[in-house]
Coordinates of C-alpha atoms in Angstrom, one line a residue:
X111 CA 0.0 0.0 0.0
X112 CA 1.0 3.7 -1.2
X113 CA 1.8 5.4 2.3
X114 CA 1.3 9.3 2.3
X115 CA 4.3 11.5 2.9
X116 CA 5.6 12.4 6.3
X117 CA 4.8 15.2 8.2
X118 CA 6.3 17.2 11.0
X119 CA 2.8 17.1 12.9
X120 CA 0.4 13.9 12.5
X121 CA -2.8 16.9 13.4
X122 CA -1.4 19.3 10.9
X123 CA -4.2 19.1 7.6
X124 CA -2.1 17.9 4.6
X125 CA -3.1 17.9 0.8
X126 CA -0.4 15.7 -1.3
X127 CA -0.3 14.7 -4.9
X128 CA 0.7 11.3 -6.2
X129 CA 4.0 13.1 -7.9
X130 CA 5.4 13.8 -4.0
X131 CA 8.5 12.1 -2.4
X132 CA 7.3 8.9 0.2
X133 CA 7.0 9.2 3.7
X134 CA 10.6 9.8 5.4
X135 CA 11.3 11.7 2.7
X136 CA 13.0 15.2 3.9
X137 CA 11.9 17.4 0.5
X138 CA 8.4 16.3 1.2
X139 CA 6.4 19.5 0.7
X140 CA 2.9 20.2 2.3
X141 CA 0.4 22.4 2.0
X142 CA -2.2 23.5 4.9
X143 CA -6.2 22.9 4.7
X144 CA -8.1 26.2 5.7
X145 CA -11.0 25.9 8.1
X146 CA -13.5 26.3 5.2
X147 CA -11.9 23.7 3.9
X148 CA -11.3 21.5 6.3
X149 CA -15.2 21.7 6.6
X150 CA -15.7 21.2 3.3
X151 CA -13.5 17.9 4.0
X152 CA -15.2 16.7 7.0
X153 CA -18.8 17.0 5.2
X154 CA -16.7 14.6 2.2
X155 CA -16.5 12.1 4.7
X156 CA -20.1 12.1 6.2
X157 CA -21.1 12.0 2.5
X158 CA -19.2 9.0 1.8
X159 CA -20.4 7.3 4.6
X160 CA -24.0 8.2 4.8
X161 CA -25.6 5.7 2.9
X162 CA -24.1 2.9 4.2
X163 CA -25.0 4.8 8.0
X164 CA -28.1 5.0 7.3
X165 CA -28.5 1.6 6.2
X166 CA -28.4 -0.9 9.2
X167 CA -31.3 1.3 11.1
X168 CA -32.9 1.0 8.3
X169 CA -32.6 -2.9 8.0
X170 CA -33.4 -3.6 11.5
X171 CA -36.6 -1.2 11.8
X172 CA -38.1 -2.5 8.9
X173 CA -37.3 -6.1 9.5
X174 CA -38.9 -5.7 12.9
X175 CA -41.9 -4.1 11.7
X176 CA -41.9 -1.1 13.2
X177 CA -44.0 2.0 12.4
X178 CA -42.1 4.9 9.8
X179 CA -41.8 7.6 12.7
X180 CA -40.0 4.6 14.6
X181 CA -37.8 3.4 11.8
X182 CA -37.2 7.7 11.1
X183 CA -36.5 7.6 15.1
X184 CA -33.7 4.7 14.8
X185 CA -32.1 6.7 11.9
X186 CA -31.6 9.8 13.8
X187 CA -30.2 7.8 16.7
X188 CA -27.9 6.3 14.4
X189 CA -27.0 9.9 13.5
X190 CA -26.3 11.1 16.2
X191 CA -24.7 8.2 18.0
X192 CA -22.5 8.4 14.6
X193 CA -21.2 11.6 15.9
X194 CA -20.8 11.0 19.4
X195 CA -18.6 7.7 18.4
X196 CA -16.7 9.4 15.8
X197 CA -15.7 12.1 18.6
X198 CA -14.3 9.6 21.2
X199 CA -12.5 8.1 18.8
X200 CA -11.0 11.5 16.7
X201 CA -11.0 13.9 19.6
X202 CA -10.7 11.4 22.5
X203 CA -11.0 11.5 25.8
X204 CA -9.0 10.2 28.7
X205 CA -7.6 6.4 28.1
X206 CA -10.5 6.3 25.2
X207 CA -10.4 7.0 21.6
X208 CA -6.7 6.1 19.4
X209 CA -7.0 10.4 18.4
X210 CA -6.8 9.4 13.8
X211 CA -9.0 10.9 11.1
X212 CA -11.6 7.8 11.8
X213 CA -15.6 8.1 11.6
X214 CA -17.6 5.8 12.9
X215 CA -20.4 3.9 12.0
X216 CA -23.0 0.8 12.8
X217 CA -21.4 -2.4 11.9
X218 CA -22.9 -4.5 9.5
X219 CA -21.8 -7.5 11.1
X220 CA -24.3 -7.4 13.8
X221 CA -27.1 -7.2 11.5
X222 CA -28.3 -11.0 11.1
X223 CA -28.0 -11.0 14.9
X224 CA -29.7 -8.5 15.6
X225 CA -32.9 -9.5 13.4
X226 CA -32.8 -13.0 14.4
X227 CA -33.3 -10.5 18.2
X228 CA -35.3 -8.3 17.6
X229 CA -37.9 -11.2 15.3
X230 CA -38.0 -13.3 18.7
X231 CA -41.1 -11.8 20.7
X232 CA -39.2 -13.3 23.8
X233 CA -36.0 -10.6 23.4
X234 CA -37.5 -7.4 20.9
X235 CA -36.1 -4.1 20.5
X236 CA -35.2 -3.7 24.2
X237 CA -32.9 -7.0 24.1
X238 CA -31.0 -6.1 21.4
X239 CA -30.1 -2.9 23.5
X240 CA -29.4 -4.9 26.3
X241 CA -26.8 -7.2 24.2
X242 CA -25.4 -4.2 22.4
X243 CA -24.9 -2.4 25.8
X244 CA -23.4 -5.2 27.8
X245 CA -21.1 -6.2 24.2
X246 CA -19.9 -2.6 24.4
X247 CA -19.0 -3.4 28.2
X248 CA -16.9 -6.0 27.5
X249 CA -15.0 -4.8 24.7
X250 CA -14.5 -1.8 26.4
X251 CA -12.9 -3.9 29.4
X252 CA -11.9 -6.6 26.5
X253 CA -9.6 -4.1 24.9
X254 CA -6.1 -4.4 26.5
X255 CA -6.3 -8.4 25.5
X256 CA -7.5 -8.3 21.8
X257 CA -4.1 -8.4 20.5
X258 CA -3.8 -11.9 22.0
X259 CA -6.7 -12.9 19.5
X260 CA -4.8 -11.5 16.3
X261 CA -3.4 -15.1 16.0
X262 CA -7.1 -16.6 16.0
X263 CA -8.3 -14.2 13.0
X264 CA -6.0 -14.6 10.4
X265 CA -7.0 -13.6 6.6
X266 CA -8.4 -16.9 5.9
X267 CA -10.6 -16.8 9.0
X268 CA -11.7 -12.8 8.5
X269 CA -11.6 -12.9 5.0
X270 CA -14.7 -16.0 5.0
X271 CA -16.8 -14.2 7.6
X272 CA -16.7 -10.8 5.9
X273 CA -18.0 -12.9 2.5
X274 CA -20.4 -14.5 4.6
X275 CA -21.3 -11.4 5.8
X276 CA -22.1 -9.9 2.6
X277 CA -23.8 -12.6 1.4
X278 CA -26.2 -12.6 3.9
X279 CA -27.0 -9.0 3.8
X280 CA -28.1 -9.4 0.0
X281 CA -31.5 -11.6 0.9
X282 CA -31.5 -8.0 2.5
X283 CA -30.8 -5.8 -0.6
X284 CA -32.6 -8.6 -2.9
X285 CA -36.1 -8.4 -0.8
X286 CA -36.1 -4.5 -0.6
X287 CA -35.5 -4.6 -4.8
X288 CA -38.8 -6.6 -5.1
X289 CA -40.7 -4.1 -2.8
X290 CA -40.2 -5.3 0.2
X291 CA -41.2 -8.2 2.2
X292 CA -45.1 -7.9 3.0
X293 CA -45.6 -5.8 0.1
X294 CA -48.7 -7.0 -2.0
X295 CA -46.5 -5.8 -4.9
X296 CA -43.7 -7.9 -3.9
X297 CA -41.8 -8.3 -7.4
X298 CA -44.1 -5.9 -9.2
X299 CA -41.7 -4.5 -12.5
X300 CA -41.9 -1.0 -11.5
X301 CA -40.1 -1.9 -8.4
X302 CA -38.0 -4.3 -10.4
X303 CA -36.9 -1.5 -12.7
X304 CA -36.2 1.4 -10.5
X305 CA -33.8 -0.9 -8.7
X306 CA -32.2 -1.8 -11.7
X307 CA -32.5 2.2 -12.8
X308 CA -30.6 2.5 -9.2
X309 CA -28.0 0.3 -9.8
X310 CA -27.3 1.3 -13.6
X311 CA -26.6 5.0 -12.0
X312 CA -24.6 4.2 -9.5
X313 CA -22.2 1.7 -12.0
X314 CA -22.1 4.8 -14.1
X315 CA -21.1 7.4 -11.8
X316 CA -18.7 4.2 -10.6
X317 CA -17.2 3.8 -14.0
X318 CA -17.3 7.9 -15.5
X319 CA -17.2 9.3 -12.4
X320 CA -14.3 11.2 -10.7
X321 CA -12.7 12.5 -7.4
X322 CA -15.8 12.6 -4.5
X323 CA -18.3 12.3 -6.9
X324 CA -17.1 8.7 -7.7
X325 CA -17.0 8.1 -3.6
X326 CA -20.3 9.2 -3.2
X327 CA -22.2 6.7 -6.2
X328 CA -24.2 5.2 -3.8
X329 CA -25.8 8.2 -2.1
X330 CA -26.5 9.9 -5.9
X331 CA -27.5 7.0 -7.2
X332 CA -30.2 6.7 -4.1
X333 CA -31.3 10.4 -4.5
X334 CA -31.8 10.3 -8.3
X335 CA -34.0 6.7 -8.0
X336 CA -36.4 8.6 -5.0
X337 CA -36.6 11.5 -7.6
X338 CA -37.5 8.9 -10.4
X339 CA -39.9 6.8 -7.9
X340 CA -41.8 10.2 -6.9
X341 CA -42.7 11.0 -10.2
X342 CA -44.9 6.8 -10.2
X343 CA -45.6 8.1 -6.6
X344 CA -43.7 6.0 -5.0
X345 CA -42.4 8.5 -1.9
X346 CA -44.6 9.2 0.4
X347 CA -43.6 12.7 2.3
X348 CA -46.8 12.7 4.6
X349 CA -44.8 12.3 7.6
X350 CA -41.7 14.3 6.4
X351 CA -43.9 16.8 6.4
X352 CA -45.4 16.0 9.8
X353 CA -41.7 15.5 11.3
X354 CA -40.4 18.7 13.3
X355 CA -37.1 20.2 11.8
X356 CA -36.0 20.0 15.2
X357 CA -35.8 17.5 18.4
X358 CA -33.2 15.8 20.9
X359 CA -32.1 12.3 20.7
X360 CA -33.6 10.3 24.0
X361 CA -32.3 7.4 25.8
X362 CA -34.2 4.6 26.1
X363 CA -36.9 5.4 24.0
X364 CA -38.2 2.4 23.4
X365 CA -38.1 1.1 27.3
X366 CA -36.1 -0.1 29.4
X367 CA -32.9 -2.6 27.9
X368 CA -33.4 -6.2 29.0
X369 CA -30.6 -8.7 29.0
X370 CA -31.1 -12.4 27.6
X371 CA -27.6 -14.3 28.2
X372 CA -27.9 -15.8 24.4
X373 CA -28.0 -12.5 22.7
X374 CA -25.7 -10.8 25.1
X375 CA -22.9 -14.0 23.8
X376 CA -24.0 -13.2 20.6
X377 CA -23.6 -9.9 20.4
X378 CA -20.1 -10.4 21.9
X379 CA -18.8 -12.6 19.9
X380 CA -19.4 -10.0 17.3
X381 CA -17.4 -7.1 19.1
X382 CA -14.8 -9.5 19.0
X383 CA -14.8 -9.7 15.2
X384 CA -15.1 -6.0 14.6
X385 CA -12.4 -5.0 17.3
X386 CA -10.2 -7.5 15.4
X387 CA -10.9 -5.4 11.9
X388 CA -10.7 -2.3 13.8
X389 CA -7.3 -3.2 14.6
X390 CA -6.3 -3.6 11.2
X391 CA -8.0 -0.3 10.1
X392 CA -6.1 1.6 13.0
X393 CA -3.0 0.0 11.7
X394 CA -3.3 0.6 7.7
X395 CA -4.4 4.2 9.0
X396 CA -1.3 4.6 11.1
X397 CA 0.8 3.7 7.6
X398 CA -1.4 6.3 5.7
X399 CA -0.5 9.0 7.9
X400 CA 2.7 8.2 9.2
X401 CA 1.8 8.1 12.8
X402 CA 2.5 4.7 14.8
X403 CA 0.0 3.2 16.4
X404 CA 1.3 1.4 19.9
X405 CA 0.0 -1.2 21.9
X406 CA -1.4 1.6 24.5
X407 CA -2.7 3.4 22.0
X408 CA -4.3 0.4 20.2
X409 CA -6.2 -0.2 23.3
X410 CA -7.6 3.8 23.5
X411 CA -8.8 2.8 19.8
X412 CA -10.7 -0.3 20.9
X413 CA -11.9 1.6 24.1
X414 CA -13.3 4.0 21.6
X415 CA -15.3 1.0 19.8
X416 CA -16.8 -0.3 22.9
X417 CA -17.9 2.6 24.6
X418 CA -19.5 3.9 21.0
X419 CA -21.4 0.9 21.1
X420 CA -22.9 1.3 24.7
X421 CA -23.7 4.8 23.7
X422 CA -25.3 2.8 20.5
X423 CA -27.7 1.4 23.2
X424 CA -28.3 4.2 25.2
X425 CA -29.3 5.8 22.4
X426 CA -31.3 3.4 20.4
X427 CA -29.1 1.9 18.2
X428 CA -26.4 -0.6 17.7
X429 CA -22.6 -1.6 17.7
X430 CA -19.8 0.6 16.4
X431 CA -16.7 0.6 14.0
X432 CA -14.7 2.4 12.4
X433 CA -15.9 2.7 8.3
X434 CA -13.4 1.1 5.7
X435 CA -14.3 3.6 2.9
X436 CA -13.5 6.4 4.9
X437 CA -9.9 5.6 5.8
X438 CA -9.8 4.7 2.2
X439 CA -10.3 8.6 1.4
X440 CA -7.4 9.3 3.9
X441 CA -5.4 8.0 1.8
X442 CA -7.3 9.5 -1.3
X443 CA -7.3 12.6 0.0
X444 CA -3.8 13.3 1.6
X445 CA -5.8 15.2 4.2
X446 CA -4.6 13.1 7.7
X447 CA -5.6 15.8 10.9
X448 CA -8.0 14.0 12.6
X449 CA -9.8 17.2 12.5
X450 CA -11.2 16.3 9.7
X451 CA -12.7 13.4 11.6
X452 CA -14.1 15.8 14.1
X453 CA -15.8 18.0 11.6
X454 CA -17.4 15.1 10.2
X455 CA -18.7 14.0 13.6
X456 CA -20.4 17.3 14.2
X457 CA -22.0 17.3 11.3
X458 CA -23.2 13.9 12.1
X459 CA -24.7 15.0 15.6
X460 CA -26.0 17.7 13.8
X461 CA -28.0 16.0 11.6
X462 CA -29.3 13.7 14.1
X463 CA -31.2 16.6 15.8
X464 CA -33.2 16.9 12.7
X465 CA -36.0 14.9 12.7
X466 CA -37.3 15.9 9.2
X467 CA -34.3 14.8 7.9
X468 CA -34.4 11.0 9.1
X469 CA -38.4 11.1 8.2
X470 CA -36.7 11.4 4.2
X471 CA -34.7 8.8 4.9
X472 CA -37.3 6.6 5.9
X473 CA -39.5 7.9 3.2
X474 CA -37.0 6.4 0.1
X475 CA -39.0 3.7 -1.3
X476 CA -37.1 0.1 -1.2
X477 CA -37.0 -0.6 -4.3
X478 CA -34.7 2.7 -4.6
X479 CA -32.5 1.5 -1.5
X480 CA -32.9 -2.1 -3.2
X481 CA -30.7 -0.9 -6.3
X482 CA -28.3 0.4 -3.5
X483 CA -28.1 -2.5 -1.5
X484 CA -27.2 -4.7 -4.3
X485 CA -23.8 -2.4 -4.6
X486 CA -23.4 -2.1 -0.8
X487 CA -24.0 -5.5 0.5
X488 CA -22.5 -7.0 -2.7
X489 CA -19.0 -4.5 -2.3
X490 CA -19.0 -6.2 1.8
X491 CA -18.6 -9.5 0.3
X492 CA -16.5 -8.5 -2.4
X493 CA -14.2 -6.9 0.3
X494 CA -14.2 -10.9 1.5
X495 CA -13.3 -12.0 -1.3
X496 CA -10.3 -9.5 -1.4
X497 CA -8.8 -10.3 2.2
X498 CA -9.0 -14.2 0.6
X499 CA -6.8 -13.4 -2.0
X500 CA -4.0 -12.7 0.2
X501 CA -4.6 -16.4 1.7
X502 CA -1.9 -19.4 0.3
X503 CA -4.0 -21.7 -0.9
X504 CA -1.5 -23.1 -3.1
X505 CA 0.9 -24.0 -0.8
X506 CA -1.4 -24.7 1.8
X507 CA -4.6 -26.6 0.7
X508 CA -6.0 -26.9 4.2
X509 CA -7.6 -23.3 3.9
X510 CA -9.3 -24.5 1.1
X511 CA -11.0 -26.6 3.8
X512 CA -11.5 -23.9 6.5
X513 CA -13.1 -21.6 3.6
X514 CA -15.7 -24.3 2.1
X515 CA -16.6 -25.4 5.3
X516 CA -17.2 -22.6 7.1
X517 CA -19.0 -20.8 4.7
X518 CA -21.0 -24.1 4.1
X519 CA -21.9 -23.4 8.3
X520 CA -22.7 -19.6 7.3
X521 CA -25.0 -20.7 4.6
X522 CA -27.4 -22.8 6.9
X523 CA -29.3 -20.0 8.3
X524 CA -29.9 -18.5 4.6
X525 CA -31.0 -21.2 2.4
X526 CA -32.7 -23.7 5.3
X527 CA -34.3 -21.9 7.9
X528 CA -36.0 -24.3 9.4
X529 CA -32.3 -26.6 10.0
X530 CA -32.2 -25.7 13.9
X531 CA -36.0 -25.7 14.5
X532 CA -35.8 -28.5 16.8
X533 CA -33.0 -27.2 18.8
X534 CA -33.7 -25.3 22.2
X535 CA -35.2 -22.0 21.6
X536 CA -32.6 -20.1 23.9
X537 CA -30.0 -20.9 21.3
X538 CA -32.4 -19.7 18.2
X539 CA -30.4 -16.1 18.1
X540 CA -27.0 -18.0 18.0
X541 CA -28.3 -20.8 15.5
X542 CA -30.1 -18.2 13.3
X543 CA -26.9 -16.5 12.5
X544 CA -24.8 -17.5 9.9
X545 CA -22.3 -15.1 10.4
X546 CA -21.7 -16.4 14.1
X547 CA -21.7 -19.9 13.0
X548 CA -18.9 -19.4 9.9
X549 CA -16.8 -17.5 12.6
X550 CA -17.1 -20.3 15.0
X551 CA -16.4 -22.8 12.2
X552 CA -13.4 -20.8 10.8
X553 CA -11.9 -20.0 14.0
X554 CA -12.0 -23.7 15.5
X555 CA -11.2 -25.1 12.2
X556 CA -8.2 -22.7 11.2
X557 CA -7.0 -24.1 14.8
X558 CA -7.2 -27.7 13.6
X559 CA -5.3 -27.2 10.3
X560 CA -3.0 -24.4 10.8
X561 CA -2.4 -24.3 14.8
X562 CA -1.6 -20.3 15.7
X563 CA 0.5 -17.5 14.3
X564 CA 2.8 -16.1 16.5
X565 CA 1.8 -12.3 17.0
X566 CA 4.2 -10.2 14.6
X567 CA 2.7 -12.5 11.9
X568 CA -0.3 -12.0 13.1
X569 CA -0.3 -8.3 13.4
X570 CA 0.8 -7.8 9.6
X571 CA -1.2 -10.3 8.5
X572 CA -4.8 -7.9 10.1
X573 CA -3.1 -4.9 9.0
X574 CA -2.4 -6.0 5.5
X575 CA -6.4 -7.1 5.3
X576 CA -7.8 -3.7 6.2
X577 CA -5.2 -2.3 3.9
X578 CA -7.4 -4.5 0.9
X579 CA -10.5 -3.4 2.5
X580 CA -10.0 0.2 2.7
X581 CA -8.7 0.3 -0.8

């Protein structure tokens, strides 16, 4: 990976060009980012982001049912617990936050979870708050020990739940194309062909497109198919209208959190997974901007992960991690003050105080977000399938193995849902998730074939995977 140049100051804003010196190198010039600016810069990064933001609330609410205020209510949560996350983790406080240009977002590995949750009348809403609060716990106390589990999640463990991942989130993206489970037009060809209208946009922008406008495909490509689907009156703006352009984000609005033991596991085991990518984004982001990332520091970072996601559940909404596509435009950009980061988590809180604002979220019709979701969910996979093409398979055909069977483990939940019906219903949120049951597979079975990696192998090996990933 292309490191940017070195810089006297790790918070001083930087623009570079592809024609200047490498990092170390003394003639390195650099050129300061006015606050404007700087602003500018820090609404770049909340663009880029946005739409993949916006898009686990928007799973969850609708996959639970819930009523369009609600799902509008879970959107500006998101928003604003966006914001609040990104802060601890840019600005930092205390022994939290590893203080790099990082935003954060809601993972979507805890989305399969989280339905399977929130679909058991027995758990709901309020026990997925109390897993994602008591998951934040423990990674926030987990967080000095992680780096022992580096050597448990090499690239061919990571790399198969991250397809699995993504390939479980397209029944999502599929679904919403067709209209949306529930919907008596379910497959109707006017939903069919504004998805396909979605997708064709946002592959052209992809393909023609240049700079931020090429980073922001998805989010055009979702407000040009809501301006399409109005005009076959498709949006609805009843209760956009109704919305008030302005109200606080409250804890616990949805009751009181209640902890089942299951979903608390589940929702753990999950942390552990996204600390262990957040470590390799910290580290490809420390090689971007030339500023080392220690072991102390490393644990501030994954600090900042577990006490965004308690916040998550304070707030009404779900676990954190830092967003791939954003370190991705470090690197793009040249710009490496965390400031940046900052900026972009105002803006964040900002918009989460603006009720009218998640109400037009809510309002886009699925077929539009369907288009979108083919790219996003499809591009998590994808980002799978990259991290296993750093994996040996040549040399060592027992990750063949560990890949075909774990992802064989992952696919039980998706294409036979009735496998675990017999099993006790306490273990129904663990048995329901595919993801959970390719990383168990993949971790145990990487044991079996390839033992551990000491942890300087292990260590490159993460940061060289978020490297692919954010690229």
């Amino acid at each position: 990976m292309n490191s940017a140049p070195m810089i006297a100051a790790p918070d001083d804003a930087v623009l570079h060009s592809p024609g200047l010196p490498p990092p170390g190198a003394a003639t390195a010039s650099v050129t300061k980012v006015p606050p404007i600016a700087l602003g500018l810069l820090g609404l770049q990064h909340v663009l880029v982001m946005y739409a993949g933001a916006v898009a686990v609330p928007l799973i969850v609410g609708r996959a639970l049912k819930l009523a369009p205020d609600q799902v509008a209510m879970l959107v500006s949560a998101d928003l604003f617990a966006c914001g609040l996350a990104t802060l601890l983790q840019s600005w930092g406080l205390p022994g939290v936050g590893v203080r790099m240009p990082v935003m954060m977002g809601v993972t979507f590995a805890a989305v399969t979870p989280m339905v399977a949750m929130g679909t058991n009348p027995a758990i709901g809403l309020t026990g997925i708050y109390g897993a994602v609060i008591a998951a934040g716990l423990f990674a926030f106390l987990a967080a000095p020990l992680i780096g022992r589990l580096l050597p448990l999640f090499p690239p061919v463990v990571t790399g198969t739940i991250i397809l699995v991942i993504g390939v479980s989130l397209m029944k999502v993206g599929v679904n919403w194309a067709a209209g949306g489970i529930g919907n008596p037009r379910y497959g109707d060809p006017l939903f069919l062909a504004i998805a396909t209208f979605v997708l064709g946009v946002i592959l052209a922008i992809t393909r023609f497109g240049a700079g931020f406008v090429n980073s922001a495909s998805v989010l055009i490509g979702i407000v040009v198919g809501t301006i399409v689907a109005a005009f076959f009156g498709l949006v609805d703006l009843g209760h956009v209208a109704a919305a008030p352009w302005f109200d606080v984000v409250r804890p616990f609005a949805f009751g009181s959190p209640t902890f089942d033991p299951v979903s608390i596991v589940t929702l753990c085991i999950v942390m552990i997974v996204v600390m262990i990518e957040s470590t390799g984004m910290f580290l490809a982001l420390a090689e971007i901007c030339a500023d080392p990332v220690d072991a102390a520091r490393l644990t501030r970072g994954l600090r900042g992960d577990g006490l965004g996601t308690v916040i998550g559940g304070v707030f009404n909404t779900f676990p954190y991690t830092s967003f791939s596509q954003n370190i991705g435009l470090v690197g793009v950009t040249g710009v490496r003050t965390r400031f940046v980061a900052v900026v972009g988590g105002v803006i964040m809180l900002g918009l989460g105080l603006i009720p009218k604002l998640a109400a037009l979220v809510e309002a886009v019709p699925q077929c539009v977000l369907g288009g979108a979701g083919l790219v996003m969910f499809g591009m998590v996979g994808a980002t799978g399938v990259r991290i296993l093409g750093t994996v040996d398979f040549s040399r060592n055909r027992n990750n063949l193995f560990i890949v075909a069977v774990s992802i064989g483990f992952g696919m039980i939940p998706l294409v036979a849902p009735s496998f675990f019906k017999q099993m006790p219903h306490a273990l129904h949120p663990l048995l329901e998730s595919g993801i959970l049951l390719c990383a168990l597979a993949a971790v145990a079975l990487n044991l079996f074939f390839n033992g551990l990696a000491g942890q300087g192998a292990a260590r490159e090996a993460v940061r060289r995977q978020a490297a692919v990933s954010a690229h």
